[in-house]
Coordinates of C-alpha atoms in Angstrom, one line a residue:
M1 CA -21.9 -0.4 -8.6
K2 CA -22.2 2.6 -6.2
A3 CA -19.4 5.1 -6.8
K4 CA -19.3 6.0 -3.1
T5 CA -18.7 2.4 -2.1
F6 CA -16.0 1.9 -4.7
I7 CA -14.2 5.1 -3.7
V8 CA -14.5 4.9 0.1
A9 CA -13.7 1.2 0.3
G10 CA -10.9 1.5 -2.2
L11 CA -9.2 4.5 -0.4
V12 CA -9.6 2.8 3.0
G13 CA -8.2 -0.4 1.6
G14 CA -5.3 1.5 0.1
I15 CA -4.5 3.2 3.4
V16 CA -4.6 -0.2 5.1
N17 CA -2.3 -1.6 2.5
W18 CA 0.1 1.3 3.0
L19 CA 0.1 0.8 6.8
L20 CA 0.7 -2.9 6.4
G21 CA 3.6 -2.2 4.0
W22 CA 5.1 0.2 6.6
L23 CA 4.7 -2.5 9.3
F24 CA 6.1 -5.4 7.3
Y25 CA 8.7 -3.8 5.1
G26 CA 9.5 -0.7 7.0
I27 CA 9.8 -2.2 10.5
L28 CA 9.7 -6.0 10.6
L29 CA 11.7 -6.8 7.5
K30 CA 13.8 -3.7 7.0
D31 CA 17.0 -5.6 7.2
T32 CA 15.8 -8.1 4.6
F33 CA 14.7 -5.8 1.9
P34 CA 16.5 -2.7 0.5
Q35 CA 14.9 0.4 1.9
P36 CA 13.9 3.3 -0.4
A37 CA 15.7 6.6 -0.2
E38 CA 14.0 8.7 2.5
S39 CA 12.2 11.6 0.8
T40 CA 8.8 13.1 0.6
N41 CA 8.4 12.1 -3.1
T42 CA 9.2 8.4 -2.3
M43 CA 6.5 8.3 0.5
I44 CA 4.0 10.1 -1.7
F45 CA 4.6 7.6 -4.6
I46 CA 4.3 4.6 -2.3
L47 CA 1.1 6.0 -0.9
L48 CA -0.3 6.7 -4.4
G49 CA 0.6 3.1 -5.4
C50 CA -1.2 1.7 -2.4
L51 CA -4.3 3.8 -3.0
T52 CA -4.3 2.7 -6.6
F53 CA -4.1 -0.9 -5.5
G54 CA -6.9 -0.4 -3.0
L55 CA -9.1 1.1 -5.8
F56 CA -8.2 -1.7 -8.1
I57 CA -9.3 -4.3 -5.6
S58 CA -12.5 -2.3 -4.7
Y59 CA -13.4 -2.1 -8.4
I60 CA -13.1 -5.8 -8.8
Y61 CA -15.1 -6.5 -5.7
N62 CA -17.9 -3.9 -6.4
R63 CA -18.2 -4.0 -10.2
W64 CA -17.6 -7.7 -11.1
A65 CA -17.6 -9.9 -8.0
Q66 CA -20.1 -8.3 -5.7
I67 CA -17.9 -9.2 -2.7
S68 CA -19.4 -7.8 0.5
T69 CA -17.9 -9.8 3.4
A70 CA -14.6 -9.9 5.1
A71 CA -14.2 -13.6 4.6
T72 CA -14.9 -13.6 0.9
G73 CA -12.8 -10.4 0.5
A74 CA -9.8 -12.1 2.3
K75 CA -10.1 -15.2 0.1
A76 CA -10.3 -13.2 -3.1
G77 CA -7.5 -10.9 -1.9
A78 CA -5.2 -13.8 -1.3
I79 CA -5.8 -15.2 -4.8
I80 CA -5.2 -11.8 -6.4
G81 CA -2.1 -11.4 -4.2
I82 CA -0.8 -14.8 -5.3
F83 CA -1.0 -14.0 -9.0
M84 CA 0.1 -10.3 -8.8
N85 CA 3.0 -11.2 -6.5
L86 CA 4.2 -14.0 -8.7
F87 CA 4.0 -11.8 -11.8
Y88 CA 6.0 -9.0 -10.1
N89 CA 8.6 -11.2 -8.3
F90 CA 9.4 -13.3 -11.4
F91 CA 10.2 -10.2 -13.3
N92 CA 12.1 -8.8 -10.3
L93 CA 14.1 -12.0 -9.9
A94 CA 15.0 -11.8 -13.6
M95 CA 15.9 -8.1 -13.7
N96 CA 17.2 -7.1 -10.3
P97 CA 20.6 -8.6 -9.4
E98 CA 20.0 -7.9 -5.7
M99 CA 16.8 -10.1 -5.6
T100 CA 17.4 -13.6 -4.2
T101 CA 15.1 -16.6 -4.0
K102 CA 14.9 -16.1 -0.2
M103 CA 13.7 -12.5 -0.7
F104 CA 11.2 -13.9 -3.4
A105 CA 9.8 -16.4 -0.9
I106 CA 9.5 -13.9 2.0
D107 CA 8.0 -11.2 -0.2
F108 CA 5.5 -13.8 -1.6
V109 CA 4.2 -14.7 1.8
V110 CA 4.1 -11.2 3.1
S111 CA 2.4 -9.8 0.0
V112 CA -0.3 -12.5 0.0
V113 CA -1.0 -11.8 3.7
M114 CA -1.2 -8.1 3.0
T115 CA -3.5 -8.5 0.1
A116 CA -5.8 -10.9 2.0
I117 CA -6.1 -8.3 4.8
T118 CA -6.6 -5.5 2.4
G119 CA -9.2 -7.5 0.6
A120 CA -11.0 -8.4 3.9
V121 CA -11.2 -4.7 4.8
I122 CA -12.5 -3.7 1.4
G123 CA -15.0 -6.6 1.3
A124 CA -16.3 -5.8 4.8
L125 CA -16.5 -2.1 4.1
S126 CA -18.3 -2.6 0.8
G127 CA -20.9 -4.8 2.5
K128 CA -21.5 -2.2 5.2
L129 CA -21.7 0.7 2.7
N130 CA -24.1 -1.2 0.5
G131 CA -26.3 -2.2 3.5
K132 CA -25.5 -5.9 3.3
P133 CA -25.1 -7.8 6.6
E134 CA -21.7 -9.5 7.2

């Protein structure tokens, strides 16, 4: 695994994930989901979480799976998104009284789409940085 590929693809993927979250949760679905308090710390922590997620996906793709195309990255991203979102939302449904099954379903679909797109970007970028044709 090349460290440069892991870091660059992971950071770009994290930024893509952050922008998708802003689009879906901050604009399109802002009336469906509770919005975080507007503060610099909140946005910094959300960005750090997205960057961490991008690095996580990049590590899997570059260290273990050798994923280097957008199509394979999207498929793997969707699978990762399914399991991570089910894990998170089942706990959220159990512990958060504001969470509804409708919110669960919407969040599930949005998160899988976001993770698939993030995975596609990381996969394609990993392939380009490693010199593999798409």
